[in-house]
CSV table of C-alpha atoms in Angstrom, one decimal:
chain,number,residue,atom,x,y,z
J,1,UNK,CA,-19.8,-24.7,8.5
J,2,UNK,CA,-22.2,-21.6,9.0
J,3,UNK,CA,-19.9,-18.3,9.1
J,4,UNK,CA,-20.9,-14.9,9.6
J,5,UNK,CA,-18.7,-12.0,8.0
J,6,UNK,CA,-18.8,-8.4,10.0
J,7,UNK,CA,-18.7,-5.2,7.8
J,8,UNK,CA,-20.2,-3.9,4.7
J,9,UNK,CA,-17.4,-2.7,2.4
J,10,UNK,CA,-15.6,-4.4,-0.4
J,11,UNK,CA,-13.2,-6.3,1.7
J,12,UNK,CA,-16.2,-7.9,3.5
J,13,UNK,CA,-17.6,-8.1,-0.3
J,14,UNK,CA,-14.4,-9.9,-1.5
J,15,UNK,CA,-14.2,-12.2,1.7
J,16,UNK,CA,-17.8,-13.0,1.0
J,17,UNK,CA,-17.1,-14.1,-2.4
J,18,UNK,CA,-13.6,-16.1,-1.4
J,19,UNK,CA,-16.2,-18.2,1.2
J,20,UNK,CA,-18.7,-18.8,-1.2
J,21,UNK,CA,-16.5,-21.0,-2.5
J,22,UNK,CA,-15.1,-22.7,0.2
J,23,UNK,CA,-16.3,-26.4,0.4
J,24,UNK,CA,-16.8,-26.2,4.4
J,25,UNK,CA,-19.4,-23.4,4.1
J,26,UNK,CA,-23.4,-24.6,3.6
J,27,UNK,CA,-24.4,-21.1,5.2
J,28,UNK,CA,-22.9,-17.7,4.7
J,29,UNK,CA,-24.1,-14.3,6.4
J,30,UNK,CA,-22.8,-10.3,6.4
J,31,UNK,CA,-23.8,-8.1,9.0
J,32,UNK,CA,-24.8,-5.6,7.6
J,33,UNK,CA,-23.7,-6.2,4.3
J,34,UNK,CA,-24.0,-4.1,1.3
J,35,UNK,CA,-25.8,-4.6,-2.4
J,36,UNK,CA,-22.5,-7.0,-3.5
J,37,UNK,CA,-22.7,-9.4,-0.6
J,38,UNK,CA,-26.5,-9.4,-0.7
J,39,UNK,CA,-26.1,-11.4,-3.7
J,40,UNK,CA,-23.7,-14.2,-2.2
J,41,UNK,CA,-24.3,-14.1,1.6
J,42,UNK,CA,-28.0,-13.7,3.7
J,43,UNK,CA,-28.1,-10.0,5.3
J,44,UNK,CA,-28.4,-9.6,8.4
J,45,UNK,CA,-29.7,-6.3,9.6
J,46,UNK,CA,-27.5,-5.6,12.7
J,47,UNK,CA,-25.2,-2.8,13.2
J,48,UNK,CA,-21.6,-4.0,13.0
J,49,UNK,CA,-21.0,-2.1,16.6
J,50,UNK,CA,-24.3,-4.4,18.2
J,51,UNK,CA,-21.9,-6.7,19.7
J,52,UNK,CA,-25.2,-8.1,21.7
J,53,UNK,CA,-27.5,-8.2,18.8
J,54,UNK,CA,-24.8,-10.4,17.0
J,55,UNK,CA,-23.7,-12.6,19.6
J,56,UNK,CA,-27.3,-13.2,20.1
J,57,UNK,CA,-28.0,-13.6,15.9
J,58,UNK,CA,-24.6,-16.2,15.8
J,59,UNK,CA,-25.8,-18.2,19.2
J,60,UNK,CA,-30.0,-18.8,17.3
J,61,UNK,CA,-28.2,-19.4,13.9
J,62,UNK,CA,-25.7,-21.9,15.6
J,63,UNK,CA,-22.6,-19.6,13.6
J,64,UNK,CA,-19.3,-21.9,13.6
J,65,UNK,CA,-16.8,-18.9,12.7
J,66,UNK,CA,-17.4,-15.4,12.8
J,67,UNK,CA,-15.2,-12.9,10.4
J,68,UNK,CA,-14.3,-9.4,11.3
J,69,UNK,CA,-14.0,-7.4,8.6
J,70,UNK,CA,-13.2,-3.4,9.3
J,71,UNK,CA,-11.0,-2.3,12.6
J,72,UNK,CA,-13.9,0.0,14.2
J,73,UNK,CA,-15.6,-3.7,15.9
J,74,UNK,CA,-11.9,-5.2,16.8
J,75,UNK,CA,-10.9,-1.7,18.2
J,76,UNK,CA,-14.3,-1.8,20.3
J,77,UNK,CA,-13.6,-5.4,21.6
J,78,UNK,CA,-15.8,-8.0,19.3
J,79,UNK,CA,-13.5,-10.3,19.6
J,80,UNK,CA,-13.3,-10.2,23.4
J,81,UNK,CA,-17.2,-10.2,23.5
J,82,UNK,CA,-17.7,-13.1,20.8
J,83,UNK,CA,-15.2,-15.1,23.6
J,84,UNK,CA,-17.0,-14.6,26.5
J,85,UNK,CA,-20.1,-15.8,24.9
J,86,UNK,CA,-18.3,-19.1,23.9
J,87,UNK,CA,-18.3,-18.4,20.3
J,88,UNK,CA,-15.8,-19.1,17.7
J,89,UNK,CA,-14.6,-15.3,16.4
J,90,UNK,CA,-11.5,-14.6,13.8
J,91,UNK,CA,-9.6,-11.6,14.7
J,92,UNK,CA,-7.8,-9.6,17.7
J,93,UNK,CA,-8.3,-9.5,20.9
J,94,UNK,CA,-9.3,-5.2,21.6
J,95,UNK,CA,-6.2,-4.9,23.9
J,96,UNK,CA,-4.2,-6.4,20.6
J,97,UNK,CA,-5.6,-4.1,18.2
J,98,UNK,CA,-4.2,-1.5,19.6
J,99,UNK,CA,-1.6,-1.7,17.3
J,100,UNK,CA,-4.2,-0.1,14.8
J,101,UNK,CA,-6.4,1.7,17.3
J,102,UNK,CA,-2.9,3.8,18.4
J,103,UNK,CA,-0.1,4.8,16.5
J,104,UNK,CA,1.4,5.6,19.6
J,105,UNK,CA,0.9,2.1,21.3
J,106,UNK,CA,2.0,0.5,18.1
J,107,UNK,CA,5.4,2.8,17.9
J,108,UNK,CA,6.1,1.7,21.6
J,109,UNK,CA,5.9,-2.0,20.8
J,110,UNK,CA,8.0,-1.3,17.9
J,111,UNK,CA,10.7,0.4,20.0
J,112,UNK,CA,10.7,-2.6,22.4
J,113,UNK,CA,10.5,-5.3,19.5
J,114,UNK,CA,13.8,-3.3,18.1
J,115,UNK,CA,12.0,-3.2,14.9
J,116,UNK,CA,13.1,-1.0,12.3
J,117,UNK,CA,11.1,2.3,11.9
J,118,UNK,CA,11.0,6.1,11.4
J,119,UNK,CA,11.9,8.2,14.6
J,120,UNK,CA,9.0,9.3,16.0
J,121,UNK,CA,7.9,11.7,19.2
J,122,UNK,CA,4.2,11.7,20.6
J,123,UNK,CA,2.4,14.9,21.2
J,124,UNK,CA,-0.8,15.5,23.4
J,125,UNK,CA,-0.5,19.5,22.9
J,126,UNK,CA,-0.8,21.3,19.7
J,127,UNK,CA,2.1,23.8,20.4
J,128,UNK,CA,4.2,21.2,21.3
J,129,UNK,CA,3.9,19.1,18.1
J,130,UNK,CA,4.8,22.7,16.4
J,131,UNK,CA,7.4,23.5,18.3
J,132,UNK,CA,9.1,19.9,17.1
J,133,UNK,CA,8.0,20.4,13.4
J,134,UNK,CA,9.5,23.5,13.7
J,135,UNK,CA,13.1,21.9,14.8
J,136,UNK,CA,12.9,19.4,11.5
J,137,UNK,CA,11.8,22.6,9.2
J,138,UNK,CA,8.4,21.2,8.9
J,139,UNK,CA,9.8,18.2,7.2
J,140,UNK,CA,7.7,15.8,9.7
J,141,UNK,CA,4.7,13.2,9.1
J,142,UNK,CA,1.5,13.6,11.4
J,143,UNK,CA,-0.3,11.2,12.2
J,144,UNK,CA,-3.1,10.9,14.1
J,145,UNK,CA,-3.3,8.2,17.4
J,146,UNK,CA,-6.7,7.1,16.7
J,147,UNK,CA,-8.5,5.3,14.1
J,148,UNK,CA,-9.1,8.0,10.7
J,149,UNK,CA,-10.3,5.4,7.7
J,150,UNK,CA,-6.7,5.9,6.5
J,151,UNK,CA,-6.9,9.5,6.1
J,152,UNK,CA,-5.5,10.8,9.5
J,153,UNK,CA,-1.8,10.6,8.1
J,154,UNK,CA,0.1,13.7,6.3
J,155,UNK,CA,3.7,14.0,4.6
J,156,UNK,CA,4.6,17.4,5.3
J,157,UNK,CA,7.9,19.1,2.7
J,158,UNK,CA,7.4,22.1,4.9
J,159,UNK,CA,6.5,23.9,8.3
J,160,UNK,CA,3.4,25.5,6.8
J,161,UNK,CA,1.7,22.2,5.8
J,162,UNK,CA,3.1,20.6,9.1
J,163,UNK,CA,1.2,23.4,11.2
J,164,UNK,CA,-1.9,23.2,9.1
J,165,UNK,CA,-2.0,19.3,9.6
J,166,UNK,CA,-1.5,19.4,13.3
J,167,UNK,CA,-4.1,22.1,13.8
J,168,UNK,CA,-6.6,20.2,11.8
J,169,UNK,CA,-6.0,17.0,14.2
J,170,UNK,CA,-5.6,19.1,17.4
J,171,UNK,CA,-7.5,22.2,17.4
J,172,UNK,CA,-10.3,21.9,14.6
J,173,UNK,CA,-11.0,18.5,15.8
J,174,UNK,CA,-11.2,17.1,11.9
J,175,UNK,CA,-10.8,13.6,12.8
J,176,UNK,CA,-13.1,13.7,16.7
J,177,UNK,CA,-11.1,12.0,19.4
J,178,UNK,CA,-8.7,10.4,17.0
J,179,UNK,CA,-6.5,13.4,16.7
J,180,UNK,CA,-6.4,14.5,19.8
J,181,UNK,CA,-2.8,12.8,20.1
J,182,UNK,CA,-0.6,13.0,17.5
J,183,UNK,CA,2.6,11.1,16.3
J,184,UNK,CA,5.2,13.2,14.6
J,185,UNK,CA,7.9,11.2,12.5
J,186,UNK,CA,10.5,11.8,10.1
J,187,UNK,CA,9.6,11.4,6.2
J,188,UNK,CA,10.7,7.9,5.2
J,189,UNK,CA,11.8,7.2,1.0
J,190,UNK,CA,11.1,4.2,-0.8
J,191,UNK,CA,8.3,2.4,-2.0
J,192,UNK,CA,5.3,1.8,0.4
J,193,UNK,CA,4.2,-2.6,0.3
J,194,UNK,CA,1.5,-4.0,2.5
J,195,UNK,CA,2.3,-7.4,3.7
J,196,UNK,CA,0.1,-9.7,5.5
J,197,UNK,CA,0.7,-12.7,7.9
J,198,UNK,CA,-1.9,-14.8,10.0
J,199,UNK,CA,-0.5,-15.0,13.4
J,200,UNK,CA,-2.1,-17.6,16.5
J,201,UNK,CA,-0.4,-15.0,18.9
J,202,UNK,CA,2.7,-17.1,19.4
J,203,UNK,CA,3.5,-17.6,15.6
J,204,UNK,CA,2.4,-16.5,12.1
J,205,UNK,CA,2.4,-17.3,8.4
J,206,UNK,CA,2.5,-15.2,5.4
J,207,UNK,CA,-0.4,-14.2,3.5
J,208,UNK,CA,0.7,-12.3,0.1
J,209,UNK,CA,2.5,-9.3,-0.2
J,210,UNK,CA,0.9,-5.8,-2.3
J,211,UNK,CA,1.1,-2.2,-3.2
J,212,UNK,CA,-1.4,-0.1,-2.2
J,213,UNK,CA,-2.3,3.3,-4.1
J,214,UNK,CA,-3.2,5.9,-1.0
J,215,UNK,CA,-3.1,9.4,-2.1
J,216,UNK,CA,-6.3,10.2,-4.9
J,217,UNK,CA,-4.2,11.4,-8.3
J,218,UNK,CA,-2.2,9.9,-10.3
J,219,UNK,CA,1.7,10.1,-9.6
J,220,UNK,CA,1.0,9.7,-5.5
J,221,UNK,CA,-0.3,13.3,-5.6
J,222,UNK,CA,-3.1,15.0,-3.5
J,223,UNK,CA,-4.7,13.8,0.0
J,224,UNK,CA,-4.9,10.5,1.5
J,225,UNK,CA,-8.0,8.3,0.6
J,226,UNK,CA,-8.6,4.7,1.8
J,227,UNK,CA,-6.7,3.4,-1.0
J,228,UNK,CA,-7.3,4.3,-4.6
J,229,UNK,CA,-6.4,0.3,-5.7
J,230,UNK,CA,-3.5,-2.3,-5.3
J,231,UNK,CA,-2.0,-5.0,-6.6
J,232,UNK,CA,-0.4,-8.8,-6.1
J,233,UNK,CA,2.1,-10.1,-6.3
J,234,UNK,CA,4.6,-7.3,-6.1
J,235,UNK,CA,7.3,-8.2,-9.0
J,236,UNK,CA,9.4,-5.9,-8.2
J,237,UNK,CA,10.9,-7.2,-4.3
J,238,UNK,CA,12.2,-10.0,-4.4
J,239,UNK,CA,9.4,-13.2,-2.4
J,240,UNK,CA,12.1,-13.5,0.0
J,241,UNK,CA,10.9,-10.1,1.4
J,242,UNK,CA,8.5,-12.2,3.0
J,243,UNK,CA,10.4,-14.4,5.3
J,244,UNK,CA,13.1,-11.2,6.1
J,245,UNK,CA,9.3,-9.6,7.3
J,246,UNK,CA,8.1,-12.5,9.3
J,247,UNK,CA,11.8,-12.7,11.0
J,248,UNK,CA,12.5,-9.0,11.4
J,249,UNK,CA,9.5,-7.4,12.0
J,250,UNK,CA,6.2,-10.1,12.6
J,251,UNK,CA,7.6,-12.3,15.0
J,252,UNK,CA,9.5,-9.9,17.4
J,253,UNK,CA,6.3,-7.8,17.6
J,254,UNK,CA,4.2,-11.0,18.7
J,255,UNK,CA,7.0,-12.1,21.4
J,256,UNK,CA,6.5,-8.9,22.9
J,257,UNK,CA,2.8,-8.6,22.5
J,258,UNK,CA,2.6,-11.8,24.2
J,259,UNK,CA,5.1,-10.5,26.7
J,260,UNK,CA,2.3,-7.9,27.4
J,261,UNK,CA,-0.3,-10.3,28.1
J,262,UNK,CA,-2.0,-9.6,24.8
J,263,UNK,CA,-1.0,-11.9,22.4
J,264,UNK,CA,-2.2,-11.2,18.4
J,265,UNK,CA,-4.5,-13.3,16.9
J,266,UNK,CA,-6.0,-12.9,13.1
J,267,UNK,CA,-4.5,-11.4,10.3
J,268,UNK,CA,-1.7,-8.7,10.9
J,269,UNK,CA,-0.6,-6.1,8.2
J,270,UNK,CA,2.3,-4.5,7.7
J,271,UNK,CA,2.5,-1.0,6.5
J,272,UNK,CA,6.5,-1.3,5.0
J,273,UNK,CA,8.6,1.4,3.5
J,274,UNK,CA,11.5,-0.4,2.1
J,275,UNK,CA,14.5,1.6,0.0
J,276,UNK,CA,16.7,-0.7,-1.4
J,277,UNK,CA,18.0,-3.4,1.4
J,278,UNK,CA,16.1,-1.0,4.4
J,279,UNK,CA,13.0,-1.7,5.4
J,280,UNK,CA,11.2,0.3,7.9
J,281,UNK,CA,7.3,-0.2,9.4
J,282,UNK,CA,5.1,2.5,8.3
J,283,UNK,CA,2.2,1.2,10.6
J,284,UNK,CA,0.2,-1.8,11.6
J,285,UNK,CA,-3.5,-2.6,11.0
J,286,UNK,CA,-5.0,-5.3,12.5
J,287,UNK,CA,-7.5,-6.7,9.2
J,288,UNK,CA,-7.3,-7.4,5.9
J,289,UNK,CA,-6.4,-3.9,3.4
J,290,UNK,CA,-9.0,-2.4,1.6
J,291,UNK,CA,-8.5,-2.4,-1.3
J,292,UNK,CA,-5.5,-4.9,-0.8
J,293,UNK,CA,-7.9,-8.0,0.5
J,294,UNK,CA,-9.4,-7.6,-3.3
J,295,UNK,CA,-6.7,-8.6,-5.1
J,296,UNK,CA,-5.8,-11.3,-2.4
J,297,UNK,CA,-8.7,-12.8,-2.2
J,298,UNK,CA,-8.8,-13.2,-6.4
J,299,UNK,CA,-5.1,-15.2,-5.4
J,300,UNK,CA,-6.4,-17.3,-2.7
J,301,UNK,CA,-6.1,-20.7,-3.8
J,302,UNK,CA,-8.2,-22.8,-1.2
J,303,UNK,CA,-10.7,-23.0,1.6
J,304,UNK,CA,-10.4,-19.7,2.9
J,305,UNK,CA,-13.3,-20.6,5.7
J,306,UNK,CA,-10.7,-23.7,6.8
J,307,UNK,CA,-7.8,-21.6,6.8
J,308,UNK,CA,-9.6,-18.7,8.5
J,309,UNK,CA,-11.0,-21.3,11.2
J,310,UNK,CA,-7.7,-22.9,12.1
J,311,UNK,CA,-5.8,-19.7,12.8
J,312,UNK,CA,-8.3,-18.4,15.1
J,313,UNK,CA,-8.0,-22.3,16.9
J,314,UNK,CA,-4.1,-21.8,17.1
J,315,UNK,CA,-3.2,-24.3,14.6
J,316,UNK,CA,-1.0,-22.4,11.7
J,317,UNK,CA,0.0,-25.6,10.2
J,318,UNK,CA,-3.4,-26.7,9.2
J,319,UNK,CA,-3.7,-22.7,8.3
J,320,UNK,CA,-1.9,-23.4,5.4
J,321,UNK,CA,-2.2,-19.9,3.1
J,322,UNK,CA,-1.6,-20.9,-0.7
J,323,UNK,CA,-1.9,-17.9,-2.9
J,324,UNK,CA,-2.0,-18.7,-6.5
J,325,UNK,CA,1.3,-17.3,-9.5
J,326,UNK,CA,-1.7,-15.4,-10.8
J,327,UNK,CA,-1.6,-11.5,-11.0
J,328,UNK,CA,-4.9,-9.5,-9.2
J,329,UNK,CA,-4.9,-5.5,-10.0
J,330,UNK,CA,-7.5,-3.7,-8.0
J,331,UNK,CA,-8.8,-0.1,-9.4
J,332,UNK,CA,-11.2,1.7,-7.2
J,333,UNK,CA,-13.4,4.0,-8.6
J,334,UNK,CA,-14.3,6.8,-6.0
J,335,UNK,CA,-17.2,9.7,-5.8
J,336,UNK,CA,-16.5,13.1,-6.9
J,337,UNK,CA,-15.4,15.4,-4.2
J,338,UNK,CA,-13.4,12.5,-2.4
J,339,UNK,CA,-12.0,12.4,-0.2
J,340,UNK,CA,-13.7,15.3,1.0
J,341,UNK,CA,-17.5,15.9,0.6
J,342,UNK,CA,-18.8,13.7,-1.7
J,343,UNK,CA,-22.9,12.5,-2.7
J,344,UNK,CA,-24.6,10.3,-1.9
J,345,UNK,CA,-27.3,8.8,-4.3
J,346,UNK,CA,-26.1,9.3,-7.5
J,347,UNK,CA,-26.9,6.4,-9.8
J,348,UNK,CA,-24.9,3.9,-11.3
J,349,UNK,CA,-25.2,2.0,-14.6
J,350,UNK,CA,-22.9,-0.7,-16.3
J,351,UNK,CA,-22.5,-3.6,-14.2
J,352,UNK,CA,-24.7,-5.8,-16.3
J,353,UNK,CA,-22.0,-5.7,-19.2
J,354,UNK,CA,-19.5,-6.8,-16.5
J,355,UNK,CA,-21.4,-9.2,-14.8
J,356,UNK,CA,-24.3,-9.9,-16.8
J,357,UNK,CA,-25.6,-13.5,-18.0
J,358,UNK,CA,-25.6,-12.1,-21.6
J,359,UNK,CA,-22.6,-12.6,-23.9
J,360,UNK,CA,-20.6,-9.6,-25.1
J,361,UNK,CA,-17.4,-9.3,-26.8
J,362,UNK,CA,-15.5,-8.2,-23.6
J,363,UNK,CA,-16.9,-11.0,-22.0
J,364,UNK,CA,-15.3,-14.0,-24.6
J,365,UNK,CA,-12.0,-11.4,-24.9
J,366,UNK,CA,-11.1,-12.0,-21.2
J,367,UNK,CA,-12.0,-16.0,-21.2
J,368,UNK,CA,-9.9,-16.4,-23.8
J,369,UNK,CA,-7.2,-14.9,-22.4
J,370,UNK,CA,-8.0,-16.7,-18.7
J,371,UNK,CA,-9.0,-13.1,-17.1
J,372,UNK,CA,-11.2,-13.2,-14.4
J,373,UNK,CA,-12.9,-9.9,-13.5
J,374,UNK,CA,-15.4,-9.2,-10.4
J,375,UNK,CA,-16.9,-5.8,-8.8
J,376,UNK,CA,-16.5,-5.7,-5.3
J,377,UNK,CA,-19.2,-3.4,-3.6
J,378,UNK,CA,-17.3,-0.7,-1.2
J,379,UNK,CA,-20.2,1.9,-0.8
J,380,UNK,CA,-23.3,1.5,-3.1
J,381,UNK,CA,-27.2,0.9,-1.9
J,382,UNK,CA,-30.2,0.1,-3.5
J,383,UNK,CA,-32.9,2.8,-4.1
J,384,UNK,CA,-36.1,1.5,-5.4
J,385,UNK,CA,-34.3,-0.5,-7.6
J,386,UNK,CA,-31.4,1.5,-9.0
J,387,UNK,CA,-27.4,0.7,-7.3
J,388,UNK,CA,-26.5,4.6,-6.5
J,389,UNK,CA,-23.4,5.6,-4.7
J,390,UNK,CA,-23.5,5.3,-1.0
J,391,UNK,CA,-20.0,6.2,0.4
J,392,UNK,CA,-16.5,7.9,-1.0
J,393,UNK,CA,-15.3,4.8,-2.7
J,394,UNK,CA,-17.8,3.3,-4.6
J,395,UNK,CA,-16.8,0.0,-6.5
J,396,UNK,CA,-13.4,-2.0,-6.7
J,397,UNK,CA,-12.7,-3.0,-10.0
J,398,UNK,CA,-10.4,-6.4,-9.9
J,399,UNK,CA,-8.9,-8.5,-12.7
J,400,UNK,CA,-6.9,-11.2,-12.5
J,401,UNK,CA,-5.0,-13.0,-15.1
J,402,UNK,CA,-1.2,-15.0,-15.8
J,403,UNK,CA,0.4,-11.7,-16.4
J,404,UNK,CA,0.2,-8.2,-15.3
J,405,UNK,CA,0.0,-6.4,-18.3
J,406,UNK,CA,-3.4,-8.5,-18.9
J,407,UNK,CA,-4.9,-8.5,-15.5
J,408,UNK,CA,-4.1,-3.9,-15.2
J,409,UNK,CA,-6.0,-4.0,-18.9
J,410,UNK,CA,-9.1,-5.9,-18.0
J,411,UNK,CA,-9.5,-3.9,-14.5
J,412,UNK,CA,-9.2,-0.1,-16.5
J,413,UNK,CA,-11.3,-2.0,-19.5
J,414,UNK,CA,-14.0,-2.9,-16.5
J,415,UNK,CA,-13.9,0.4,-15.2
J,416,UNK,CA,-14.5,2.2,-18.2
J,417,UNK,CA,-17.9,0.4,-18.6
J,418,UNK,CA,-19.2,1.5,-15.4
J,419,UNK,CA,-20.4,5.2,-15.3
J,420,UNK,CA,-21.4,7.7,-12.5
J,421,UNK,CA,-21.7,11.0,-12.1
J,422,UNK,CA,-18.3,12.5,-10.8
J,423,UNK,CA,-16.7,9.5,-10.8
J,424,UNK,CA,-12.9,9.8,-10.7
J,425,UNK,CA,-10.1,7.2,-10.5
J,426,UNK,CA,-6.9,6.7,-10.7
J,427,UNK,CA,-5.2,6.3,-13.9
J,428,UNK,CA,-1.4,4.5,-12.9
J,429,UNK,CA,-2.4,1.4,-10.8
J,430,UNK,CA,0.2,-0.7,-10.9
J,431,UNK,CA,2.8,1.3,-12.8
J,432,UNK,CA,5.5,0.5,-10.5
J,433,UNK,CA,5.2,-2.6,-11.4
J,434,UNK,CA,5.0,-2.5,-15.2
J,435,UNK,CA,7.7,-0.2,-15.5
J,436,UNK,CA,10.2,-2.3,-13.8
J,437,UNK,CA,8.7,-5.0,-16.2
J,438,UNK,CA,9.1,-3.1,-18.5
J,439,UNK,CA,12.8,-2.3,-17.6
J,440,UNK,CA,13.8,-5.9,-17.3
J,441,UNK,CA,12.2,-7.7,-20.1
């Protein structure tokens, strides 16, 4: 089959990759791609948000499955569009994604699913929200209602920082329309998981569980960012987390979704706090994680195009999602300044001794020890032949390998051999993990 992938960061870079080696596909395209996918799919030169210039480029190519990558197309109604033009699309409808595009939409299906969750209140004033943060001693998280690239969300210890958060959504307008609701909660403890599930809108499968690294230092200190890396599997919870997920949370949310008249379709992922045998939703996005598609897509063991195809027909049991015992570490390395202001053009060098055809030592070192490591592309360009940095996070750094301990040393080793100016990262990816390891060897 022909299939077009929508986006141009390293999720769309590591799907990309995944359907490059899926038997079914004889013709692979990104719109608009970036410098990674460039080298495994054709680029096609059309803003992800041209829903007509696509559907028209999918209808001359004769595209048999469409991917959408980030949430800004599904939010915008893609899918809906793709439909009407009588073309085969993966992903939600835009009424469904609300359960990305609002975190106040997503907390009311919650409530009416009965699944577990923080307590929450929804704010359209800026005094108001105070006036509540000020009743839990500033001891609140706001979030804002629209989408903010994962960075409209802040845990507040006290009422100064709750004030300064809400005034940056409400008043100063930091995120544009997005924060001009806001969802106040109380602070959940535990360990944050992303879990993932293809669902046809009346059922859905599991697709891999991970941990996801939001704030940018080391020890879950500092701002929010996109996600600083992740990893899978998740030793630490127990796999029949999964199932407890699909039964408590997934499934209850579709039934009521469908209820609505706007039953899910395409991958759903679940933000989790869990603290010991609690388990609460954080959020819901409606696409694969960034970076937690990396490491999932180094799992995948199969025809992703196949399995991508059949859940957006309906049919989970031909959707079949086998991930493989391996381990997959993702460590994202980021431009200085982020995630605040951050250049743009600073030039990159060491990818060949990564990737390169020549031999090195690093390069026998990791086949010897069954490591596979790839780059994924999250915001580089070309200029006039030189990769420079084009966006906050830069590159995604992934290993995979038959044990942890192997597959976090080839990603930091990788790292290391790529050098930028400013370029930061962090340092404990997957500790969690290796310390629990560590704990019950």
């Amino acid at each position: 089959m022909k299939v077009l992938v929508i986006g141009k960061g390293a999720r769309e870079h590591a799907l990309c990759w995944r359907l490059h080696s899926s038997q079914s596909v004889w013709g692979l395209f990104c719109a608009p791609g970036n410098p990674g996918t460039d080298q495994l799919a054709k680029p096609v030169k059309i803003a992800q948000d041209d829903f007509a210039g696509l559907i028209a480029f999918a209808k001359e190519n004769k595209i048999d499955l469409t991917v959408v990558g980030p949430e800004d197309p599904a939010a915008a109604g893609i899918v809906d569009e793709f439909e009407k033009a009588g073309l085969r699309i993966f992903g939600p409808s835009k009424a469904a994604a609300q359960l990305e595009s609002s975190k106040s939409f997503a907390k009311s299906i919650m409530r009416e699913a009965r699944v577990p969750t923080a307590e929450f209140e929804v704010f359209d004033e800026a005094d108001a929200a105070r006036a509540y943060a000020k009743s839990l001693a500033g001891k609140v998280v706001v979030k804002v209602d629209g989408l903010a690239l994962g960075k409209g969300v802040v845990v507040c210890g006290d009422l100064e920082t709750a004030n300064a958060a809400i005034s940056d959504a409400m008043e100063a307008r930091k995120f544009g329309v997005a924060g001009a609701r806001v969802v106040l909660e109380e602070v959940l403890h535990g360990e944050e998981l992303s879990f993932f599930a293809l669902c046809n809108g009346d059922d859905a499968i599991p697709f891999g569980l991970c941990q996801d690294h939001k704030p940018i230092f080391d020890g879950d200190r500092g701002p929010n960012t996109g996600g600083m890396g992740a990893y899978s599997p998740v030793p630490q919870f127990d796999p029949a987390l999964e199932n407890r997920v699909l039964d408590e949370v997934v499934r209850p949310v579709l039934r009521v979704m469908k209820s609505r008249g706007m039953p899910f379709r395409g991958v759903l992922f679940v933000g989790l706090m869990v603290d010991g045998e609690r388990i609460n939703v954080i959020e819901f996005n409606v696409r694969f994680g960034d970076p937690e598609c990396e490491p999932l897509m180094m799992r995948f063991d199969g025809d992703l195009a196949e399995t991508l195809l059949a859940c957006a027909e309906g049919n989970l049991a031909k959707a079949g999602a086998k991930l493989s015992p391996k381990h997959a570490v993702t460590v994202v390395l980021a431009s200085g300044g982020y995630p605040g202001e951050y250049r743009k053009g600073v030039p990159i060098f060491g990818l060949e001794k990564i990737e390169g055809s020549a031999p090195s030592d690093i390069k026998v070192k990791w086949a010897m020890e069954k490591t596979r490591v790839k780059v994924f592309h999250a915001g580089t360009a070309m200029r006039d032949g030189q990769l420079v940095t084009h966006g906050g996070r830069v590159l995604a750094v992934t290993a995979a390998s038959d044990t942890l301990q192997k597959a976090v040393a080839a990603a930091y080793q990788a790292a290391d051999m790529i050098e930028f100016e400013g370029k930061q990262l962090r340092r404990d990816i997957a500790g969690k993990a290796l310390a629990y390891l560590e704990r019950n060897q």
